[in-house]
mmCIF file of C-alpha atoms in Angstrom:
data_model
loop_
_atom_site.group_PDB
_atom_site.id
_atom_site.type_symbol
_atom_site.label_atom_id
_atom_site.label_comp_id
_atom_site.label_asym_id
_atom_site.label_seq_id
_atom_site.Cartn_x
_atom_site.Cartn_y
_atom_site.Cartn_z
ATOM 1 C CA UNK C 1 23.379 85.928 -11.019
ATOM 2 C CA UNK C 2 20.792 85.624 -8.258
ATOM 3 C CA UNK C 3 18.543 82.583 -8.570
ATOM 4 C CA UNK C 4 15.612 81.383 -6.512
ATOM 5 C CA UNK C 5 14.809 77.667 -6.660
ATOM 6 C CA UNK C 6 11.585 76.410 -5.139
ATOM 7 C CA UNK C 7 10.496 72.997 -3.922
ATOM 8 C CA UNK C 8 8.311 70.710 -6.005
ATOM 9 C CA UNK C 9 4.572 70.441 -6.490
ATOM 10 C CA UNK C 10 2.345 69.399 -3.595
ATOM 11 C CA UNK C 11 -1.072 67.770 -3.369
ATOM 12 C CA UNK C 12 -2.852 68.333 -0.081
ATOM 13 C CA UNK C 13 -6.184 67.471 1.476
ATOM 14 C CA UNK C 14 -8.585 70.108 2.796
ATOM 15 C CA UNK C 15 -7.721 71.220 6.320
ATOM 16 C CA UNK C 16 -4.080 70.196 6.062
ATOM 17 C CA UNK C 17 -1.018 72.428 5.796
ATOM 18 C CA UNK C 18 1.812 72.917 3.307
ATOM 19 C CA UNK C 19 5.375 74.197 3.544
ATOM 20 C CA UNK C 20 7.120 75.459 0.417
ATOM 21 C CA UNK C 21 10.822 76.275 0.271
ATOM 22 C CA UNK C 22 12.721 78.867 -1.736
ATOM 23 C CA UNK C 23 16.524 78.549 -1.866
ATOM 24 C CA UNK C 24 18.597 81.498 -3.035
ATOM 25 C CA UNK C 25 21.981 81.367 -4.734
ATOM 26 C CA UNK C 26 24.260 83.689 -6.660
ATOM 27 C CA UNK C 27 25.131 86.119 -3.927
ATOM 28 C CA UNK C 28 21.851 87.729 -3.008
ATOM 29 C CA UNK C 29 21.956 89.793 0.160
ATOM 30 C CA UNK C 30 20.243 88.266 3.171
ATOM 31 C CA UNK C 31 19.056 91.803 3.941
ATOM 32 C CA UNK C 32 16.858 91.820 0.827
ATOM 33 C CA UNK C 33 13.257 90.867 1.528
ATOM 34 C CA UNK C 34 11.814 87.740 -0.048
ATOM 35 C CA UNK C 35 8.113 87.981 -0.861
ATOM 36 C CA UNK C 36 5.580 85.260 -1.567
ATOM 37 C CA UNK C 37 3.031 85.811 -4.318
ATOM 38 C CA UNK C 38 0.385 83.316 -5.340
ATOM 39 C CA UNK C 39 -1.678 82.843 -8.480
ATOM 40 C CA UNK C 40 -4.831 80.759 -8.579
ATOM 41 C CA UNK C 41 -5.577 78.985 -11.888
ATOM 42 C CA UNK C 42 -6.496 81.540 -14.539
ATOM 43 C CA UNK C 43 -6.351 84.362 -12.006
ATOM 44 C CA UNK C 44 -4.076 87.286 -11.155
ATOM 45 C CA UNK C 45 -1.221 87.759 -8.724
ATOM 46 C CA UNK C 46 -1.744 88.100 -4.966
ATOM 47 C CA UNK C 47 0.924 89.161 -2.450
ATOM 48 C CA UNK C 48 0.934 87.081 0.731
ATOM 49 C CA UNK C 49 3.792 88.503 2.743
ATOM 50 C CA UNK C 50 7.529 89.077 2.920
ATOM 51 C CA UNK C 51 10.475 88.223 5.144
ATOM 52 C CA UNK C 52 13.951 89.706 5.567
ATOM 53 C CA UNK C 53 16.098 86.592 6.048
ATOM 54 C CA UNK C 54 18.846 88.410 7.961
ATOM 55 C CA UNK C 55 16.536 89.437 10.795
ATOM 56 C CA UNK C 56 13.682 86.966 10.178
ATOM 57 C CA UNK C 57 11.353 89.965 10.308
ATOM 58 C CA UNK C 58 8.148 89.152 8.456
ATOM 59 C CA UNK C 59 5.084 91.112 7.333
ATOM 60 C CA UNK C 60 1.872 89.525 6.155
ATOM 61 C CA UNK C 61 -1.063 90.651 4.060
ATOM 62 C CA UNK C 62 -4.101 91.030 6.279
ATOM 63 C CA UNK C 63 -5.935 88.308 4.373
ATOM 64 C CA UNK C 64 -3.326 85.723 5.391
ATOM 65 C CA UNK C 65 -2.646 86.840 8.953
ATOM 66 C CA UNK C 66 -2.779 83.834 11.254
ATOM 67 C CA UNK C 67 -2.664 81.316 8.411
ATOM 68 C CA UNK C 68 0.746 81.896 6.863
ATOM 69 C CA UNK C 69 4.170 81.831 8.488
ATOM 70 C CA UNK C 70 7.407 82.836 6.777
ATOM 71 C CA UNK C 71 10.722 81.618 8.159
ATOM 72 C CA UNK C 72 14.346 81.666 7.036
ATOM 73 C CA UNK C 73 17.326 79.344 7.485
ATOM 74 C CA UNK C 74 20.569 81.308 7.247
ATOM 75 C CA UNK C 75 22.748 78.219 6.972
ATOM 76 C CA UNK C 76 21.045 77.060 3.770
ATOM 77 C CA UNK C 77 19.964 80.479 2.424
ATOM 78 C CA UNK C 78 16.435 79.102 2.259
ATOM 79 C CA UNK C 79 13.142 80.789 3.002
ATOM 80 C CA UNK C 80 9.999 78.821 3.845
ATOM 81 C CA UNK C 81 6.312 79.613 3.465
ATOM 82 C CA UNK C 82 3.927 77.570 5.605
ATOM 83 C CA UNK C 83 0.170 77.801 5.051
ATOM 84 C CA UNK C 84 -2.327 76.086 7.356
ATOM 85 C CA UNK C 85 -6.026 75.323 7.114
ATOM 86 C CA UNK C 86 -5.895 74.633 3.374
ATOM 87 C CA UNK C 87 -9.072 74.855 1.318
ATOM 88 C CA UNK C 88 -9.869 74.547 -2.376
ATOM 89 C CA UNK C 89 -9.362 78.305 -2.757
ATOM 90 C CA UNK C 90 -5.691 77.820 -1.827
ATOM 91 C CA UNK C 91 -5.048 75.807 -4.988
ATOM 92 C CA UNK C 92 -2.519 78.000 -6.768
ATOM 93 C CA UNK C 93 1.022 78.452 -7.974
ATOM 94 C CA UNK C 94 3.097 79.933 -5.168
ATOM 95 C CA UNK C 95 6.062 82.098 -6.163
ATOM 96 C CA UNK C 96 8.864 83.515 -4.096
ATOM 97 C CA UNK C 97 10.456 86.730 -5.365
ATOM 98 C CA UNK C 98 13.281 88.966 -4.195
ATOM 99 C CA UNK C 99 12.442 92.601 -3.429
ATOM 100 C CA UNK C 100 15.448 94.477 -4.828
ATOM 101 C CA UNK C 101 16.049 97.763 -2.957
ATOM 102 C CA UNK C 102 18.183 99.036 -5.863
ATOM 103 C CA UNK C 103 15.048 98.882 -7.987
ATOM 104 C CA UNK C 104 12.772 100.450 -5.368
ATOM 105 C CA UNK C 105 11.915 97.020 -3.958
ATOM 106 C CA UNK C 106 10.644 95.647 -7.244
ATOM 107 C CA UNK C 107 10.019 91.905 -7.438
ATOM 108 C CA UNK C 108 13.130 91.445 -9.582
ATOM 109 C CA UNK C 109 14.104 87.783 -9.357
ATOM 110 C CA UNK C 110 11.373 85.156 -9.203
ATOM 111 C CA UNK C 111 11.392 81.490 -8.338
ATOM 112 C CA UNK C 112 9.985 79.022 -10.843
ATOM 113 C CA UNK C 113 6.786 78.601 -8.854
ATOM 114 C CA UNK C 114 5.373 75.703 -6.833
ATOM 115 C CA UNK C 115 1.957 74.277 -7.680
ATOM 116 C CA UNK C 116 -0.102 73.458 -4.603
ATOM 117 C CA UNK C 117 -3.294 71.510 -5.260
ATOM 118 C CA UNK C 118 -5.876 71.098 -2.504
ATOM 119 C CA UNK C 119 -8.225 68.257 -3.277
ATOM 120 C CA UNK D 1 -12.235 92.953 -7.255
ATOM 121 C CA UNK D 2 -8.763 94.480 -7.228
ATOM 122 C CA UNK D 3 -8.023 97.949 -5.848
ATOM 123 C CA UNK D 4 -5.985 98.555 -9.038
ATOM 124 C CA UNK D 5 -8.078 98.591 -12.192
ATOM 125 C CA UNK D 6 -6.719 97.416 -15.536
ATOM 126 C CA UNK D 7 -8.594 96.626 -18.747
ATOM 127 C CA UNK D 8 -8.962 92.834 -19.069
ATOM 128 C CA UNK D 9 -7.691 92.802 -22.636
ATOM 129 C CA UNK D 10 -5.822 94.776 -25.252
ATOM 130 C CA UNK D 11 -4.729 94.043 -28.805
ATOM 131 C CA UNK D 12 -2.663 95.347 -31.675
ATOM 132 C CA UNK D 13 -1.018 94.331 -34.909
ATOM 133 C CA UNK D 14 2.735 93.819 -35.369
ATOM 134 C CA UNK D 15 4.592 97.112 -35.398
ATOM 135 C CA UNK D 16 1.778 99.016 -33.707
ATOM 136 C CA UNK D 17 1.923 100.867 -30.393
ATOM 137 C CA UNK D 18 -0.426 99.836 -27.592
ATOM 138 C CA UNK D 19 -1.030 101.267 -24.165
ATOM 139 C CA UNK D 20 -2.323 99.599 -20.983
ATOM 140 C CA UNK D 21 -3.760 101.651 -18.139
ATOM 141 C CA UNK D 22 -3.780 101.075 -14.380
ATOM 142 C CA UNK D 23 -6.036 103.119 -12.140
ATOM 143 C CA UNK D 24 -5.627 103.346 -8.377
ATOM 144 C CA UNK D 25 -6.036 105.839 -5.558
ATOM 145 C CA UNK D 26 -4.178 108.266 -3.318
ATOM 146 C CA UNK D 27 -3.092 105.509 -0.940
ATOM 147 C CA UNK D 28 -1.265 103.587 -3.646
ATOM 148 C CA UNK D 29 -0.426 105.031 -7.098
ATOM 149 C CA UNK D 30 -0.948 108.577 -5.871
ATOM 150 C CA UNK D 31 1.754 108.205 -3.225
ATOM 151 C CA UNK D 32 4.108 105.415 -4.326
ATOM 152 C CA UNK D 33 6.051 104.245 -7.334
ATOM 153 C CA UNK D 34 4.501 101.892 -9.863
ATOM 154 C CA UNK D 35 5.891 98.675 -11.311
ATOM 155 C CA UNK D 36 4.909 96.673 -14.373
ATOM 156 C CA UNK D 37 5.356 92.930 -14.907
ATOM 157 C CA UNK D 38 5.002 90.720 -17.952
ATOM 158 C CA UNK D 39 3.831 87.128 -17.572
ATOM 159 C CA UNK D 40 4.186 84.832 -20.552
ATOM 160 C CA UNK D 41 1.944 81.725 -20.568
ATOM 161 C CA UNK D 42 3.239 79.117 -18.155
ATOM 162 C CA UNK D 43 6.072 81.318 -16.861
ATOM 163 C CA UNK D 44 6.826 83.357 -13.776
ATOM 164 C CA UNK D 45 6.298 87.122 -14.004
ATOM 165 C CA UNK D 46 9.149 89.283 -15.261
ATOM 166 C CA UNK D 47 9.900 92.861 -14.187
ATOM 167 C CA UNK D 48 9.474 95.378 -17.025
ATOM 168 C CA UNK D 49 9.261 98.794 -15.335
ATOM 169 C CA UNK D 50 10.204 100.058 -11.870
ATOM 170 C CA UNK D 51 9.826 103.466 -10.240
ATOM 171 C CA UNK D 52 7.048 104.485 -12.652
ATOM 172 C CA UNK D 53 9.152 104.782 -15.803
ATOM 173 C CA UNK D 54 12.527 103.082 -15.317
ATOM 174 C CA UNK D 55 13.587 99.959 -17.198
ATOM 175 C CA UNK D 56 15.972 97.299 -15.881
ATOM 176 C CA UNK D 57 18.966 97.026 -18.210
ATOM 177 C CA UNK D 58 17.702 93.765 -19.699
ATOM 178 C CA UNK D 59 14.352 95.201 -20.830
ATOM 179 C CA UNK D 60 14.240 96.676 -24.362
ATOM 180 C CA UNK D 61 13.322 100.333 -24.820
ATOM 181 C CA UNK D 62 10.150 99.318 -26.697
ATOM 182 C CA UNK D 63 8.611 99.212 -23.232
ATOM 183 C CA UNK D 64 7.930 102.473 -21.401
ATOM 184 C CA UNK D 65 5.993 103.531 -18.330
ATOM 185 C CA UNK D 66 4.380 106.740 -17.152
ATOM 186 C CA UNK D 67 2.307 107.967 -14.247
ATOM 187 C CA UNK D 68 0.003 110.896 -13.612
ATOM 188 C CA UNK D 69 -1.882 111.387 -10.364
ATOM 189 C CA UNK D 70 -3.537 108.123 -9.405
ATOM 190 C CA UNK D 71 -3.144 106.424 -12.796
ATOM 191 C CA UNK D 72 -0.257 104.783 -14.597
ATOM 192 C CA UNK D 73 0.304 103.437 -18.085
ATOM 193 C CA UNK D 74 2.516 100.936 -19.835
ATOM 194 C CA UNK D 75 3.237 101.488 -23.509
ATOM 195 C CA UNK D 76 4.641 98.957 -25.968
ATOM 196 C CA UNK D 77 5.878 100.180 -29.308
ATOM 197 C CA UNK D 78 6.861 98.118 -32.334
ATOM 198 C CA UNK D 79 4.584 95.315 -31.211
ATOM 199 C CA UNK D 80 5.885 91.769 -31.770
ATOM 200 C CA UNK D 81 4.230 88.375 -31.552
ATOM 201 C CA UNK D 82 6.398 87.497 -28.561
ATOM 202 C CA UNK D 83 4.788 90.363 -26.631
ATOM 203 C CA UNK D 84 1.619 88.270 -26.292
ATOM 204 C CA UNK D 85 1.357 87.957 -22.533
ATOM 205 C CA UNK D 86 -0.521 89.220 -19.505
ATOM 206 C CA UNK D 87 0.692 92.501 -18.044
ATOM 207 C CA UNK D 88 0.274 93.489 -14.398
ATOM 208 C CA UNK D 89 0.750 96.807 -12.652
ATOM 209 C CA UNK D 90 1.852 96.736 -9.022
ATOM 210 C CA UNK D 91 2.262 99.266 -6.233
ATOM 211 C CA UNK D 92 2.564 99.449 -2.446
ATOM 212 C CA UNK D 93 -0.625 100.548 -0.689
ATOM 213 C CA UNK D 94 -0.085 102.678 2.414
ATOM 214 C CA UNK D 95 -3.583 102.090 3.815
ATOM 215 C CA UNK D 96 -3.489 98.303 3.443
ATOM 216 C CA UNK D 97 0.279 98.040 4.150
ATOM 217 C CA UNK D 98 0.483 95.544 1.329
ATOM 218 C CA UNK D 99 1.740 95.123 -2.210
ATOM 219 C CA UNK D 100 -1.108 95.268 -4.717
ATOM 220 C CA UNK D 101 -1.362 93.882 -8.223
ATOM 221 C CA UNK D 102 -3.816 94.908 -10.888
ATOM 222 C CA UNK D 103 -6.148 92.297 -12.334
ATOM 223 C CA UNK D 104 -3.919 91.908 -15.356
ATOM 224 C CA UNK D 105 -4.340 92.813 -19.024
ATOM 225 C CA UNK D 106 -4.062 90.074 -21.614
ATOM 226 C CA UNK D 107 -2.375 91.429 -24.721
ATOM 227 C CA UNK D 108 -3.108 89.778 -28.051
ATOM 228 C CA UNK D 109 -0.982 90.436 -31.124
ATOM 229 C CA UNK D 110 -3.292 90.021 -34.101
#
């Protein structure tokens, strides 16, 4: 059973940066993309970007270009999401999710979410 | 304002059937498959429907999806109290080269 386990909550000051991790276990393929989706308090879901850990190829939503960087560590089956230039609008729960090609790249397995507070 | 339009709320009584719509355009719903997710309060989203109308094995057949042109719908039959959640449609947009989510529809079971 594939599982994604994320790092713990963070509190950051405006202008700083944050790095959230997402460790996979249970035999997921490193060729499956891992996406990052965020959710501001009381708001909807917003896709930030995705990375294929095997090749470290990443794509980013235009809104986050230049501010977010996705990386992968093969040795620990962990993906990282780094966001710079934090502002109050970045306060949100950040989720990682596996895009399953067998399900037409649906976000099938989700991490538990990481709360990032900018204050 | 999201590119995918969903009604902000929907409601029904136990046992009823409810439907939630998702309206898009030719660059997203009109040209790509649609997904539906359920988000219970305080939880991560859960996949309900993929490829417009397919259910993962773990999702009960009370949930069904459909698509026509640039709109899609999620239907829930035999409504239960545990179905109270927010439901999101999602699709890849060719013009934006990005995954989109609808604004979400909060379902209340009266």
